[in-house]
Structure formats: C-alpha cells, structure tokens
Coordinates of C-alpha atoms in Angstrom, one line a residue:
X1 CA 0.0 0.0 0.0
X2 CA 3.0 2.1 0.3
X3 CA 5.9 2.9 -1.5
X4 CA 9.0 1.9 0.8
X5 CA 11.9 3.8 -1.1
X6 CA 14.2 6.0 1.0
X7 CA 16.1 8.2 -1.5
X8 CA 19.2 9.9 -1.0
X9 CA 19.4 14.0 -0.6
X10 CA 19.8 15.0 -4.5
X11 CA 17.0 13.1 -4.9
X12 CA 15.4 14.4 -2.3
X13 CA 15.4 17.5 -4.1
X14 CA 14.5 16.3 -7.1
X15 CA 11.1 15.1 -5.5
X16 CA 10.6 18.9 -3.8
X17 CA 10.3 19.8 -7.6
X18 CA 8.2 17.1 -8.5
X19 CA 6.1 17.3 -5.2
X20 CA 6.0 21.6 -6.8
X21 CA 5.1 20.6 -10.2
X22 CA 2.5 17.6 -9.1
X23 CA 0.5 20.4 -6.9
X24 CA 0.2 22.9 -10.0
X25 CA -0.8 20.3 -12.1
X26 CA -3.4 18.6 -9.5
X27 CA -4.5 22.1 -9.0
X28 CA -5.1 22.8 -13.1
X29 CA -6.8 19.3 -13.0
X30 CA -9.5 20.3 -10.5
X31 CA -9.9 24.2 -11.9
X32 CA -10.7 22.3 -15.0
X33 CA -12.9 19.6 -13.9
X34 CA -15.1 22.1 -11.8
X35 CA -15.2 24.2 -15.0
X36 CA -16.7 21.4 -17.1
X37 CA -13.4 21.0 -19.3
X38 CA -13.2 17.2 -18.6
X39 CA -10.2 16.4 -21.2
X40 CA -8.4 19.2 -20.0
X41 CA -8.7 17.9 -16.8
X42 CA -7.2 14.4 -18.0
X43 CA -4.7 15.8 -20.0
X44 CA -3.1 17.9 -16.3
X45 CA -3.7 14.2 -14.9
X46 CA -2.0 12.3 -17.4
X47 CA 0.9 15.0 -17.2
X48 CA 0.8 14.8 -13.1
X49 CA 1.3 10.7 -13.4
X50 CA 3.9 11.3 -16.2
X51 CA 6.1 12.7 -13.3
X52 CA 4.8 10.1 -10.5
X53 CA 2.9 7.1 -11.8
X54 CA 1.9 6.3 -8.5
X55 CA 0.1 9.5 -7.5
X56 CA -3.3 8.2 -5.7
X57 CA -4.9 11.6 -5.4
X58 CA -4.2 12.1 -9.6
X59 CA -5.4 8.3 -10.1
X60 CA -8.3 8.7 -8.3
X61 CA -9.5 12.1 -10.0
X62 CA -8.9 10.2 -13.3
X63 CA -11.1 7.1 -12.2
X64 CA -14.0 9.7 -11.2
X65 CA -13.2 11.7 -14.5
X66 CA -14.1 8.2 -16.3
X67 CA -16.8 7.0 -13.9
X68 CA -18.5 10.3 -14.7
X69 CA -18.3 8.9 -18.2
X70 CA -19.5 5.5 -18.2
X71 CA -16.4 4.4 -18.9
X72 CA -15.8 1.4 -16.3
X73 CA -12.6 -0.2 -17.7
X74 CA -10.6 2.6 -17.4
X75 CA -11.6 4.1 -14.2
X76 CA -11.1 0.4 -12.4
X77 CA -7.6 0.2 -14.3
X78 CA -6.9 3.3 -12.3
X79 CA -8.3 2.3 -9.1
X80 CA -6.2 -0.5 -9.1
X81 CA -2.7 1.1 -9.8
X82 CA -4.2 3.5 -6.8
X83 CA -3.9 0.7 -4.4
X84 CA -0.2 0.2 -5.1
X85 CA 0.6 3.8 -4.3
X86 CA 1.1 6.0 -0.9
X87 CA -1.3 6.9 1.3
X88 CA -0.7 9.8 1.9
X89 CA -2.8 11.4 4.4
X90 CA -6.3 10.1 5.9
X91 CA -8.4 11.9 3.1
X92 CA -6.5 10.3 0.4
X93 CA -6.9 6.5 2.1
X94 CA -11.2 7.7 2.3
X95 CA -11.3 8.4 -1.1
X96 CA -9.6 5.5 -2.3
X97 CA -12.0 3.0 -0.1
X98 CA -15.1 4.9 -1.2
X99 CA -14.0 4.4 -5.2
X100 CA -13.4 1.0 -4.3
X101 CA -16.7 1.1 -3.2
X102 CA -18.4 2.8 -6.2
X103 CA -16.4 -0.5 -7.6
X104 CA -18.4 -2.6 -5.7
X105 CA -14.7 -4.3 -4.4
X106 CA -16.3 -5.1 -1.2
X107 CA -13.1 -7.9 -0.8
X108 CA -10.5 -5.4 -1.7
X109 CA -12.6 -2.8 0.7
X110 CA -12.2 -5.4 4.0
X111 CA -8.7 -6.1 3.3
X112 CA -7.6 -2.1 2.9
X113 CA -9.2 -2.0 6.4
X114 CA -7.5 -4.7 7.6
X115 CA -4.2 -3.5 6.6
X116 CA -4.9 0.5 8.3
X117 CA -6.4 -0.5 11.9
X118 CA -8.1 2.1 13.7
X119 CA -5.0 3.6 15.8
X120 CA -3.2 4.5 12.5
X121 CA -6.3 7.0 11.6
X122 CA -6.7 10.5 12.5
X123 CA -9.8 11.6 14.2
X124 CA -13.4 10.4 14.9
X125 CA -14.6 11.9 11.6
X126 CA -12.3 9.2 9.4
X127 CA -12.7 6.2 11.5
X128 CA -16.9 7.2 10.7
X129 CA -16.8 8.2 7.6
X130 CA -14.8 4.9 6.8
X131 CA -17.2 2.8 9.0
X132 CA -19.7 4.0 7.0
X133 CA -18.4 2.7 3.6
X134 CA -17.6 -0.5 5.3
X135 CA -21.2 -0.1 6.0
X136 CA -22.4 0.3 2.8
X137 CA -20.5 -2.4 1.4
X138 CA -21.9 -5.0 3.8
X139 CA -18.4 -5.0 5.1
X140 CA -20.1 -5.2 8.5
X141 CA -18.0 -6.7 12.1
X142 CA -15.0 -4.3 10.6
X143 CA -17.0 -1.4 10.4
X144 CA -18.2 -1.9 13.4
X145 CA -15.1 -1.8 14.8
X146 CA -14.2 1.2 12.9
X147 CA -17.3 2.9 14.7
X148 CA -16.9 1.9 18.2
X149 CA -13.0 3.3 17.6
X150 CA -14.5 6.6 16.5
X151 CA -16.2 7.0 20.2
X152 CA -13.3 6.1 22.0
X153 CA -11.2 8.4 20.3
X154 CA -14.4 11.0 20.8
X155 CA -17.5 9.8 22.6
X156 CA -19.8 13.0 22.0
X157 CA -19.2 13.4 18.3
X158 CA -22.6 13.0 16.5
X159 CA -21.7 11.2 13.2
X160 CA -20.1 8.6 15.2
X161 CA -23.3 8.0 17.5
X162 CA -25.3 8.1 14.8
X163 CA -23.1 5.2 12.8
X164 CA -22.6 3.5 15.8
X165 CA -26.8 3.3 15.9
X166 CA -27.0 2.1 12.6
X167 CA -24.7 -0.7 12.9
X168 CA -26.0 -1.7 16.4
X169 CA -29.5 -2.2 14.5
X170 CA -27.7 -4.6 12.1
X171 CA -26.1 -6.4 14.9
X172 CA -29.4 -6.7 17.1
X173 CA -28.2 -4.6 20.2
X174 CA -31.4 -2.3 19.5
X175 CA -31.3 -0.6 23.3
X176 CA -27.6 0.2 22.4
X177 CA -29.0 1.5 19.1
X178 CA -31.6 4.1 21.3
X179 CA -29.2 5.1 23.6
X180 CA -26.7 5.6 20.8
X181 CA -29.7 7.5 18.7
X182 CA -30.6 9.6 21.7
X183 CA -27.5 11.0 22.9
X184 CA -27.0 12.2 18.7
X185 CA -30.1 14.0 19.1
X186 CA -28.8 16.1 22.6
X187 CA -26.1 17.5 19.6
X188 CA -27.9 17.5 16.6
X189 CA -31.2 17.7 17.6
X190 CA -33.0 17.9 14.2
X191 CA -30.6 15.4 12.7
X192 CA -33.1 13.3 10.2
X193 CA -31.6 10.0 9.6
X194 CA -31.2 9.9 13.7
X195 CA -35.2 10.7 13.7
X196 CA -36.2 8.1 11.3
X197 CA -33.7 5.1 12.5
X198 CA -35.2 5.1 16.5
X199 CA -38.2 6.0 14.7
X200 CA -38.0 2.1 13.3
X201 CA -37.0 0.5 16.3
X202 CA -40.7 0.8 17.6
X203 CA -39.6 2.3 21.2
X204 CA -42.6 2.6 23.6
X205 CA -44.5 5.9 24.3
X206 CA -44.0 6.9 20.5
X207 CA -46.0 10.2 21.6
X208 CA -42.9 12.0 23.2
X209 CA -40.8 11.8 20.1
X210 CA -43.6 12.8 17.6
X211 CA -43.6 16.6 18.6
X212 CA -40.1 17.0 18.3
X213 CA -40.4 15.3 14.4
X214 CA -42.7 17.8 13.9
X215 CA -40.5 20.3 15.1
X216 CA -37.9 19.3 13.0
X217 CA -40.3 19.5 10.1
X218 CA -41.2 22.7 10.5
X219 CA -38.7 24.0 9.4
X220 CA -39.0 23.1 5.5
X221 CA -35.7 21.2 5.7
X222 CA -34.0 20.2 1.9
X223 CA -35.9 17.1 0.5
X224 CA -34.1 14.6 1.3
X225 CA -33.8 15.3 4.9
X226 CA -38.0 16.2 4.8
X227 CA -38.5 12.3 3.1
X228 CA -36.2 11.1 6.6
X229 CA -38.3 13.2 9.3
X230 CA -41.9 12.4 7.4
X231 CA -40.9 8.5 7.4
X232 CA -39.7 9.0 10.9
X233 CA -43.3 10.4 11.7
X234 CA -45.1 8.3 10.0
X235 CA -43.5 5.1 11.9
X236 CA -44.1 6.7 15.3
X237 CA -47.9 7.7 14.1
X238 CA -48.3 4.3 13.1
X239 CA -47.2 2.8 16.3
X240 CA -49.5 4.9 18.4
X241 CA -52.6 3.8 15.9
X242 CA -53.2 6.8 14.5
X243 CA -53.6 5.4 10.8
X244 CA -55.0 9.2 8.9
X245 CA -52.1 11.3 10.1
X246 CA -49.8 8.6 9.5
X247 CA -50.5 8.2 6.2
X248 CA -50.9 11.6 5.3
X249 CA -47.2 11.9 7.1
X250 CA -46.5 9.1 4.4
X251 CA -48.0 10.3 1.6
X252 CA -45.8 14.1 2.4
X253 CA -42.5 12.2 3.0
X254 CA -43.4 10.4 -0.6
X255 CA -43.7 13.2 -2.1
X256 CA -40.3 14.5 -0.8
X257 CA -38.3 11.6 -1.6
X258 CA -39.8 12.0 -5.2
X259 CA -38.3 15.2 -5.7
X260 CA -34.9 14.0 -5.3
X261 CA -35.7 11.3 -7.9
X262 CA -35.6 11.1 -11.8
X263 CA -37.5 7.6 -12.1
X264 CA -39.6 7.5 -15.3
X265 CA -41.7 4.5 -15.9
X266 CA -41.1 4.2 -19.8
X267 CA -37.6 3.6 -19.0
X268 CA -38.6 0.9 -16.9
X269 CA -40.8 -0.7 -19.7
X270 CA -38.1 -0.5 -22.0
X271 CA -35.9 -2.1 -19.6
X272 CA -37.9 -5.3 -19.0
X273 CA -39.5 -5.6 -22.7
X274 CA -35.8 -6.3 -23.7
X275 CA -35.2 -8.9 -20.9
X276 CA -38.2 -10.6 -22.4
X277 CA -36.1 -10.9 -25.4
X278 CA -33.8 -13.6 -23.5
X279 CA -34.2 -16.8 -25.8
X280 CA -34.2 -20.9 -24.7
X281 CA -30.6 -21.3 -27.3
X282 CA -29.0 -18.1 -25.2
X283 CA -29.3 -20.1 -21.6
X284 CA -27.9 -23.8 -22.8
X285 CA -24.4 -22.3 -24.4
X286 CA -21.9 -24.0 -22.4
X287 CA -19.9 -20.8 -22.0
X288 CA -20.2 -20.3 -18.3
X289 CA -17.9 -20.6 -15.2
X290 CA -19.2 -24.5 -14.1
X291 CA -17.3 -24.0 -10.9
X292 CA -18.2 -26.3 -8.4
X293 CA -16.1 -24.8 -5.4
X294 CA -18.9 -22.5 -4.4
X295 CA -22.1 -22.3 -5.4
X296 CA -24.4 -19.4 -5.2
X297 CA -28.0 -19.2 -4.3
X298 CA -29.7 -16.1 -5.2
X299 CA -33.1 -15.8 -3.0
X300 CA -35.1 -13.1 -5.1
X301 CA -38.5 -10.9 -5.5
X302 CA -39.8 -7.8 -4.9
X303 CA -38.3 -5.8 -2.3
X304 CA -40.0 -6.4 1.3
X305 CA -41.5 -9.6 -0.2
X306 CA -39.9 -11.7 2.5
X307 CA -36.1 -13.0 0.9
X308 CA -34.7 -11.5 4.2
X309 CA -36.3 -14.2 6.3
X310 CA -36.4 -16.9 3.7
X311 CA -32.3 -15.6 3.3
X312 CA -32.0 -15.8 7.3
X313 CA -34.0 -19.6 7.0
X314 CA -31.8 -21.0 4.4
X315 CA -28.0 -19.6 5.8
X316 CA -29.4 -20.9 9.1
X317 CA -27.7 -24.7 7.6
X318 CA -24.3 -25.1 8.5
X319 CA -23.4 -25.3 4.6
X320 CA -24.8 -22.1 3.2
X321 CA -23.0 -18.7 4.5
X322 CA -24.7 -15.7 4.0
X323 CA -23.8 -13.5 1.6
X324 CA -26.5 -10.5 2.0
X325 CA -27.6 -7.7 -0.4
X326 CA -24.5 -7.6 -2.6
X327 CA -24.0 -5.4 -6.2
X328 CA -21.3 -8.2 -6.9
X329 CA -23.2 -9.5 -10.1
X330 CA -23.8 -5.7 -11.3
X331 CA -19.9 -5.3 -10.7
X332 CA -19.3 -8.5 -13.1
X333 CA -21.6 -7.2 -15.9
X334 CA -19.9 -3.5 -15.4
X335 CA -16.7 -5.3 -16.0
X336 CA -17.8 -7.2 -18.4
X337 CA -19.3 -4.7 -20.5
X338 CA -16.8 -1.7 -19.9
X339 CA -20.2 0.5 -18.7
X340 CA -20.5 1.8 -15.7
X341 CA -23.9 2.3 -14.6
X342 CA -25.6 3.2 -11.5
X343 CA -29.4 1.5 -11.7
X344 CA -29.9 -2.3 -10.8
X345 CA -29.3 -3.0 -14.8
X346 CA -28.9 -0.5 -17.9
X347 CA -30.7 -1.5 -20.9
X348 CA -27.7 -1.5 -23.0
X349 CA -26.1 -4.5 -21.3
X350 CA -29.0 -6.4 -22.3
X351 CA -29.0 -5.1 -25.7
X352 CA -25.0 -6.2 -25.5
X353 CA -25.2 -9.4 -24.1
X354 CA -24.3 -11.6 -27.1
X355 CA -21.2 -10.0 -27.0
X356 CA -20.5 -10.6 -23.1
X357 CA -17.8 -13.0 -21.5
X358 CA -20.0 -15.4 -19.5
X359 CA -17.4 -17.1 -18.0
X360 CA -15.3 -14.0 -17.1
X361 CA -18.3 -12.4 -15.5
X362 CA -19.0 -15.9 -12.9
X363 CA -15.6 -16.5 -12.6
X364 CA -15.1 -12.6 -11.3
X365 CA -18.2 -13.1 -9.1
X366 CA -16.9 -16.0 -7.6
X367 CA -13.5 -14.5 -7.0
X368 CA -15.5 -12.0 -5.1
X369 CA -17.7 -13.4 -3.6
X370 CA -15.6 -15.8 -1.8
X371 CA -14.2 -13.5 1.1
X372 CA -18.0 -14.3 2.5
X373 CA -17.9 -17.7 2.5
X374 CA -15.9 -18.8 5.6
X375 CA -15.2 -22.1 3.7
X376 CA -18.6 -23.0 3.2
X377 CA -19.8 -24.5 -0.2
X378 CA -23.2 -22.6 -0.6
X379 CA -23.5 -18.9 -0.3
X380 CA -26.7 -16.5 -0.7
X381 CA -26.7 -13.4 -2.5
X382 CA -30.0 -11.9 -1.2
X383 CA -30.9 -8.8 -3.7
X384 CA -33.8 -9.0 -4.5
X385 CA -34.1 -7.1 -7.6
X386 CA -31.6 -10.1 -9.2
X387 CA -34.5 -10.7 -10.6
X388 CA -33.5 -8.6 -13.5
X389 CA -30.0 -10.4 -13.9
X390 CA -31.7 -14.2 -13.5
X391 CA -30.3 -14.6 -17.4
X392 CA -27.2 -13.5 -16.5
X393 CA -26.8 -14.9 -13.7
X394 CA -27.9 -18.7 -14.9
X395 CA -25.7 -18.9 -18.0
X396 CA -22.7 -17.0 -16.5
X397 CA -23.4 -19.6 -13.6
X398 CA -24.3 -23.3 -14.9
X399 CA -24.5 -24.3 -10.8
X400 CA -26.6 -20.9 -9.7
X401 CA -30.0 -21.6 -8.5
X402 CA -33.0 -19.2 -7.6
X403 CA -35.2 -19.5 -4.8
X404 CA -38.1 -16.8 -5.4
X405 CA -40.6 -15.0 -2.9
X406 CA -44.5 -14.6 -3.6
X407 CA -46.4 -12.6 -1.2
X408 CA -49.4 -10.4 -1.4
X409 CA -49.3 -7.5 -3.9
X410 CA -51.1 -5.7 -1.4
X411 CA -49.0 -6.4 1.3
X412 CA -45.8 -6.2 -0.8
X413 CA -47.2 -2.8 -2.2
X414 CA -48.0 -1.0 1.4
X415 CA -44.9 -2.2 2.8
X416 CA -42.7 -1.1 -0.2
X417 CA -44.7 2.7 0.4
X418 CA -43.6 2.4 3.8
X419 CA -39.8 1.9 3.3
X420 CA -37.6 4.4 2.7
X421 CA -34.5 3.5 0.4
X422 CA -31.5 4.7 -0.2
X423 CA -31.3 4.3 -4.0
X424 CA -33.4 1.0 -4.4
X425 CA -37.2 0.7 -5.5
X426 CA -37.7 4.4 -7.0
X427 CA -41.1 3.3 -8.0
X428 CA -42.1 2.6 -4.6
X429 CA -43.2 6.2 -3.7
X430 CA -46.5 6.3 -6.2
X431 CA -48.8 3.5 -6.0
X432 CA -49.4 3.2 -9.7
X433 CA -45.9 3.4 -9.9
X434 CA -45.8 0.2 -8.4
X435 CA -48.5 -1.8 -10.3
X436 CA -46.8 -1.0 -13.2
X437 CA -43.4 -2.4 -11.9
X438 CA -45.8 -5.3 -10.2
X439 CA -46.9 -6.2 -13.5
X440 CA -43.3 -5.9 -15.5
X441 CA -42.0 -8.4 -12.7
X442 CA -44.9 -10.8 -12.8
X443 CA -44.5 -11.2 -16.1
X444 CA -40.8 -11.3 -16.4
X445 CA -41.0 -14.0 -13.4
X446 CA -43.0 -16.1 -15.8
X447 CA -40.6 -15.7 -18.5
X448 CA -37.9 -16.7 -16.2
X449 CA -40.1 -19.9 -15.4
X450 CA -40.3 -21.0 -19.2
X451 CA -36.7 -20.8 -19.3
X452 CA -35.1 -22.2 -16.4
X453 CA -38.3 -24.2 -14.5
X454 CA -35.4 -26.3 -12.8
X455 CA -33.5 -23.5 -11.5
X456 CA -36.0 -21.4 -9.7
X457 CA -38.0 -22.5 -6.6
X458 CA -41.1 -20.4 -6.1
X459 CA -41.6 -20.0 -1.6
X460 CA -44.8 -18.3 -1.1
X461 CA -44.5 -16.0 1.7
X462 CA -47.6 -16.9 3.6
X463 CA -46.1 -20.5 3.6
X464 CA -43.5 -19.4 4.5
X465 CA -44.1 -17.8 8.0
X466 CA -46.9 -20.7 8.6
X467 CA -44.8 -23.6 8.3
X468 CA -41.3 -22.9 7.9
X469 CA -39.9 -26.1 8.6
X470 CA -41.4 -27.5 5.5
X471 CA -40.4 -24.4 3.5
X472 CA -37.0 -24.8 4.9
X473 CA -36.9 -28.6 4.3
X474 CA -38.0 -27.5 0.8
X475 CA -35.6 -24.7 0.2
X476 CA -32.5 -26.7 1.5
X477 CA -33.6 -29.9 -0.7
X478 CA -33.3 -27.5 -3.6
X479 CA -29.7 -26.6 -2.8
X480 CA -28.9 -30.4 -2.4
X481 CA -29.3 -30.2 1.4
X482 CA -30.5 -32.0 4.2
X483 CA -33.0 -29.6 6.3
X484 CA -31.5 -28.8 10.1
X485 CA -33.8 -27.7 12.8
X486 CA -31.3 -25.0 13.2
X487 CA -33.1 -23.2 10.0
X488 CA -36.0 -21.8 11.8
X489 CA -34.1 -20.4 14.7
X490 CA -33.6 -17.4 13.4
X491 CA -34.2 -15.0 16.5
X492 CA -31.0 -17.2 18.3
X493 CA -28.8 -16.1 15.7
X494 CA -26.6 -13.3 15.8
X495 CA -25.0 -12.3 13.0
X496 CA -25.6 -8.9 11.4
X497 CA -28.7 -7.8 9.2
X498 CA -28.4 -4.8 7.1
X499 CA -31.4 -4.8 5.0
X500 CA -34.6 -2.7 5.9
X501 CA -35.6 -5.9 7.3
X502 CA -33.3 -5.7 10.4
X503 CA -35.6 -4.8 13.0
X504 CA -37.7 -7.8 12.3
X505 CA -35.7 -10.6 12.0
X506 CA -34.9 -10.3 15.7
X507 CA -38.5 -10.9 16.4
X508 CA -38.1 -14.3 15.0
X509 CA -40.8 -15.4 12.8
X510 CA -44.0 -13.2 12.9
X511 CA -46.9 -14.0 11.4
X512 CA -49.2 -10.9 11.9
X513 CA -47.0 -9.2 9.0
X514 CA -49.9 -10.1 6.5
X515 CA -52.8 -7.7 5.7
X516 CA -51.8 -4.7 7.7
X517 CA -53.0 -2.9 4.8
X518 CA -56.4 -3.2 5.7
X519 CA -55.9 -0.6 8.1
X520 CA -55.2 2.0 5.0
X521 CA -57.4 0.5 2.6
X522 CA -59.4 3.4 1.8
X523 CA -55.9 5.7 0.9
X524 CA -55.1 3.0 -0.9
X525 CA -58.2 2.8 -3.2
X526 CA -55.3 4.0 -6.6
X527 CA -53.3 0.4 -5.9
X528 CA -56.5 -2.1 -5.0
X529 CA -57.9 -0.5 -7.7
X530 CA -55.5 -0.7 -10.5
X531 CA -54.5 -4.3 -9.7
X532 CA -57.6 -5.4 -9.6
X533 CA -57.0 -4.4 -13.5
X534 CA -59.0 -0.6 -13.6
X535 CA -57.4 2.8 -13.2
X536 CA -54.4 4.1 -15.1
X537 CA -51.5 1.7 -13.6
X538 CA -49.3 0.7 -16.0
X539 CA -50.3 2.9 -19.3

C-alpha cells in the first residue's frame, strides 16, 4: 500500500520539484474539472502521473473523470494502480476505499481496512466516515469496529453515534442503538436520519418523540432530509394507531423523496420488454464458469416480499454462508461490459449481451464473492431485484439456483410505500408506480419460469411464516441439502442484518405481518384498484 523507497538527498530535491510541479498540475486538473473542461482535466492528470505514476490523489481524480463517463474499464484500471501507491494522508486512504466502493470491491474494501487498523487513523470523523463505507459495502463486524473506535477516540461526536446506531440495528443490540440515537439527538437535535432510525426501532410511548419530528419538520428542511423526518413520523404515528395522520405523514415524505428522484416509468418498460427478449438457445451455451467450489443461491422478488427471512432460514444450515444484499453481479456485468452504470441494470447490457464474457463475468463473481464464504460450499446473495439479472446470472453460472418469494401484492405494495430506500425501489413512492413495476416483474418472473423451470424454486411467503420447517426442508432440498432444525431459529442467531428488514428478524418469525393494509385500505383505493386491472397503472 506504500511505497518503501528512502532516497538519498539530491534526490530528495528532485522530489521537492516534483512534489511543486505535481500540486500545480493537480491544481489545473480540479480548476478544470469544476469548470466542465473534462479532457483538460485528463490531459493535467496524465501530465501529473507522467512525473509520479503512483500518485493516488491524480489516479483517483482520473477514475472519477471516467466513472463520470461511463467508462468502467478505465476508471477500475486506475483504481487498481491506486492501491499500489502512498497513502498519503487520511483523506486520500477515504477516497480510495469509497471508489473501491463505487467499484463494488467489497473484498478489496475489508482487506484495505485490515491493513490500516483504527489507531493508525486521525480523528473520529475518518474512523466514521470509513465505518460507514464499510457499512455500505456490507463490510459489517470491521465497520463496526471502525465505529466503536471513532467513540473512543471521541465519545460526544454525533456522526459517530449516529453510525454507531445504525450498525447496532444490524447487529441486534437495539437498546444500544436508542441510547446511541438519543445521545445524537442532545447535539444535533433535528438530525433526520437519527429521527427516522429510532423511529424504526418501535420504542414505547412513540407520543414523546412525535412533537419534536414535527419540530424538526417545520422548518422546511431540503428534500431529502424532509423524506427522513416524514418517514420518521409516520413510523411513530403508526405505532401509536393513528392510521389518517400517518398516512398523510407518508404520503408528504413520498412526495419529498420523489423530488430527489428522476424515475420515469417508460424507461422501466423498455428495460424489462428487452429482458423478455432472453431466448431458450441463449441459456444452454456452455460458455459459463461450471465451478463447483462454491455455489451461489440467489433468493429473489420484490423488495419487502420476504427474501430476508427466507435468506436468514436457508443460511441458518451449516453449509450455506450468508452473503447478503451484494452489487457483486452488477460489478461483473460492469466489468464485463466496460459500462459503468448506477441503476440495478442498464438496458444497454441487455442489448449487448451476445457480445459478453460469461465465463469471465461468474468466474469474477466468484473471486469475489468468496471473502464471505468462511469455507462454506453454498452462499446466498439476497438482492432482491436479481430478478432482472436471473439470465445472466444462470448462464454466467451453470450451478446458480433461484429460490423466489411470492407474497401479497397488497402487502408487498404497502410495505414497499412504507420503506424508505436509499437508491433502491424508485417506484415505490407512487402506488401506480408500483402496479406498473408489479406487473413488469410478474411477467418477467413467468418468463424466467419458461426458461429455467429447474432452477427457480417459487416459496410463497404466507407458507413461509406458517410452516417454515417444511419451506425450509423445501428450500434446503433444492440446494442439495438435508434440512437442520437450526433453519427456523432465526431469532438465536446473531450475525448482522443490514437490509430494511433488520428490525424484524430479531423478532423471530411473525406471522401478523400479512394484511396490515387493511388498516389504509381506503388511501389505498389507486393500488387495489388498478390491480384489480381498472385505473391508469401501467399505461
């Protein structure tokens, strides 16, 4: 990670004038950049690594310069020579773990950690602000100890309570995660995110912490922070029963995390009318990775359709290891395709997948994947919305299997309004919106079933939570497995949970999760409605 040289004193010199000449030209490089002159700006790069080819701050300007062009090759290319150069300061070792992270390199993110413990940082503000890539990563028992370093080193600074919250939510400790959440809020008392995390840990007496929401709200804070504080009120109205103000509190914060959208549904038609183009002849090429070291299980559906729990069921054997919610597979196809795209899939990888090295793309999966195996044969990779890459995946795969979650539209619909996502699901904030995307899915599940019947196993989610044994005996005879009792322990476990799911799963297995929407059925007359097959949904 750094270079060990130790020159002598005329070149000592030497490297004054090139440590001179590489801040004029770093400086010309960003005057450009923020100017809009983009090849400018590479040119001063390309000059700046001309007199050290090592430089990490010019090498990572030049990967964003290319990122901000689609241009994935090149930008990784420079990413990688970044990690053979000096660190040289706290700043430059961020930015480098957070394009590594735009990278999805979740691997080569763990082992940069590993290699910088937390005494060799700064300040509180680094050891968070990497926690919180390690976060985002699902990188999660380092940055956890990233996080907890960042309060010894300062125990009243607010971004560290606040990651230090998140990441005791993932890890179960939810009393730590209030009293974490609470002593943020004595600093930063409107701090949103703060607001709407306790907000989902469903404390008691929701009615103290509603006022000061409101508070907060009043305001008229930017969008984004509005969608936080109106989820964060809606949760607590919720829990105290008052369905109206809830979900007009819902429908507001909808409304605000719309704003800082740019979703358009024709794109999304486009998107899965091309997957639909996926042909029998395209699936049976032998031209995959048939690795048998490690094979992958991808448990997918909708979002908050119930693949956390059936994910937490089936890496409950002692042969699967739990992968999570990983972008490894959109990492493959970026490499594979040379386009770096930001959305789940980008239309022109499908329209480009003739040309695409299958067995490059599972082979580079694999390689990745395999920090998260702990030596186990199986692992899941629970996103859900693999259900766009299920071609893909199954020829870049030959061993991959599927195990898909069914539940209530309804339910799946509500509950989808009711989660606020980072970047994920950016239909889920209109309810025709959703039917649309409901209806593209259904019907690109059923093309999926055409073409791989022996590769998917459909788990219904009322099933599911009524007898999970057998669902688990199923799901584990699918993967070539025995079923352990172990499976349906779930709430004994614990290991972390990072999706929006991770409040629940320490509950164990409910079963009152189903038809809550009955208790906004008449705000949501536009979604019963349209997929019952009237209104607008859809067109």
């Amino acid at each position: 990670m750094t270079r060990t040289d130790a020159p002598s004193r005329p070149v000592q010199a030497i490297d004054e004038l090139e440590a001179s000449k590489l801040r004029r030209l770093m400086r010309r490089a960003e005057s450009y950049r923020s100017a809009g002159q983009d090849e400018a700006a590479a040119d001063a790069l390309q000059r700046a690594l001309g007199v050290r080819p090592d430089h990490v701050p010019a090498l990572l300007m030049l990967a964003r310069l290319h990122l901000d062009h689609e241009r994935h090759g090149p930008a990784r290319a420079a990413i990688m020579r970044a990690l053979g150069g000096h660190l040289e300061s706290p700043r430059v070792a961020l930015d480098l773990i957070h394009m590594l992270n735009q990278l999805s390199e979740s691997g080569l993110m763990a082992e940069v950690a590993k290699q910088l413990p937390p005494p060799l940082w700064d300040s509180a503000t680094s050891l968070t602000e990497l926690a919180q890539e390690l976060a985002l990563a699902g990188v999660l028992a380092p940055a956890r100890v990233f996080a907890r370093a960042a309060l010894e080193r300062d125990p009243n600074h607010p971004p560290a309570l606040a990651m230090n919250a998140t990441l005791d939510v993932f890890h179960g400790d939810l009393a730590a995660a209030a009293e974490h959440g609470e002593r943020c809020l004595r600093f930063v008392p409107d701090d949103p995110g703060t607001h709407w995390l306790l907000s989902r840990l469903r404390l008691p007496e929701p009615q103290r912490r509603i006022p000061r929401i409101e508070k907060a709200l009043a305001r008229n804070p930017r969008p984004e922070d509005q969608a936080y504080l109106g989820y964060a009120l809606h949760n607590e109205l919720h829990e105290l029963g008052d369905y109206d103000r809830a979900w007009h509190a819902l429908e507001s914060a909808c409304r605000a995390k719309l704003a800082t959208l740019h979703y358009r549904r024709n794109d999304a038609d486009a998107l899965f009318d091309a997957l639909l183009g996926w042909q029998p002849e395209e699936l049976i090429r032998e031209d995959g990775c048939d690795d048998p070291g490690l094979i992958p299980v991808f448990v997918i559906g909708l979002h908050r359709s119930g693949t956390t729990l059936a994910e937490r069921i089936l890496t409950g054997h002692s042969r699967v290891a739990a992968g999570g919610e990983t972008y490894d597979i959109r990492a493959a196809l970026r490499r594979a395709s040379g386009l770096h795209f930001s959305s789940e899939l980008d239309l022109r990888v499908v329209q480009a997948r003739h040309a695409l090295d299958y067995r490059a793309i599972g082979e580079s999966y694999l390689r990745g994947m395999a920090w998260r195996t702990g030596g186990k044969p199986i692992v899941s990779d629970k996103l859900p919305s693999n259900y766009y890459n299920v071609g893909f995946i199954a020829r870049a795969m030959p061993r991959a299997r599927f195990i898909h979650l069914n539940r209530d539209p309804l339910d799946v619909g509500l509950s989808s309004l009711r989660t606020l996502f980072s970047h994920a699901c950016p239909y889920s904030y209109d309810q025709l919106d959703y039917v649309a995307h409901w209806r593209n899915y259904r019907r690109l599940m059923e093309h999926w079933r055409r073409l791989l019947p022996d590769r998917i196993l459909d788990v219904d989610y009322d099933a599911l939570v009524n007898d999970p044994s057998g669902q688990a005996a199923r799901m584990a005879a699918f993967c070539g497995l025995e079923f352990e009792p172990a499976m349906v322990d779930i709430d004994r476990r614990d290991d972390a949970v990072s999706t929006a799911s991770s409040v629940m799963m320490r509950e164990g297995i409910r079963r009152d999760r189903g038809h809550l929407w009955e208790r906004y059925r008449q705000h949501l007359q536009p979604m019963i409605s349209a997929l019952a097959g009237g209104g607008q949904a859809g067109i």
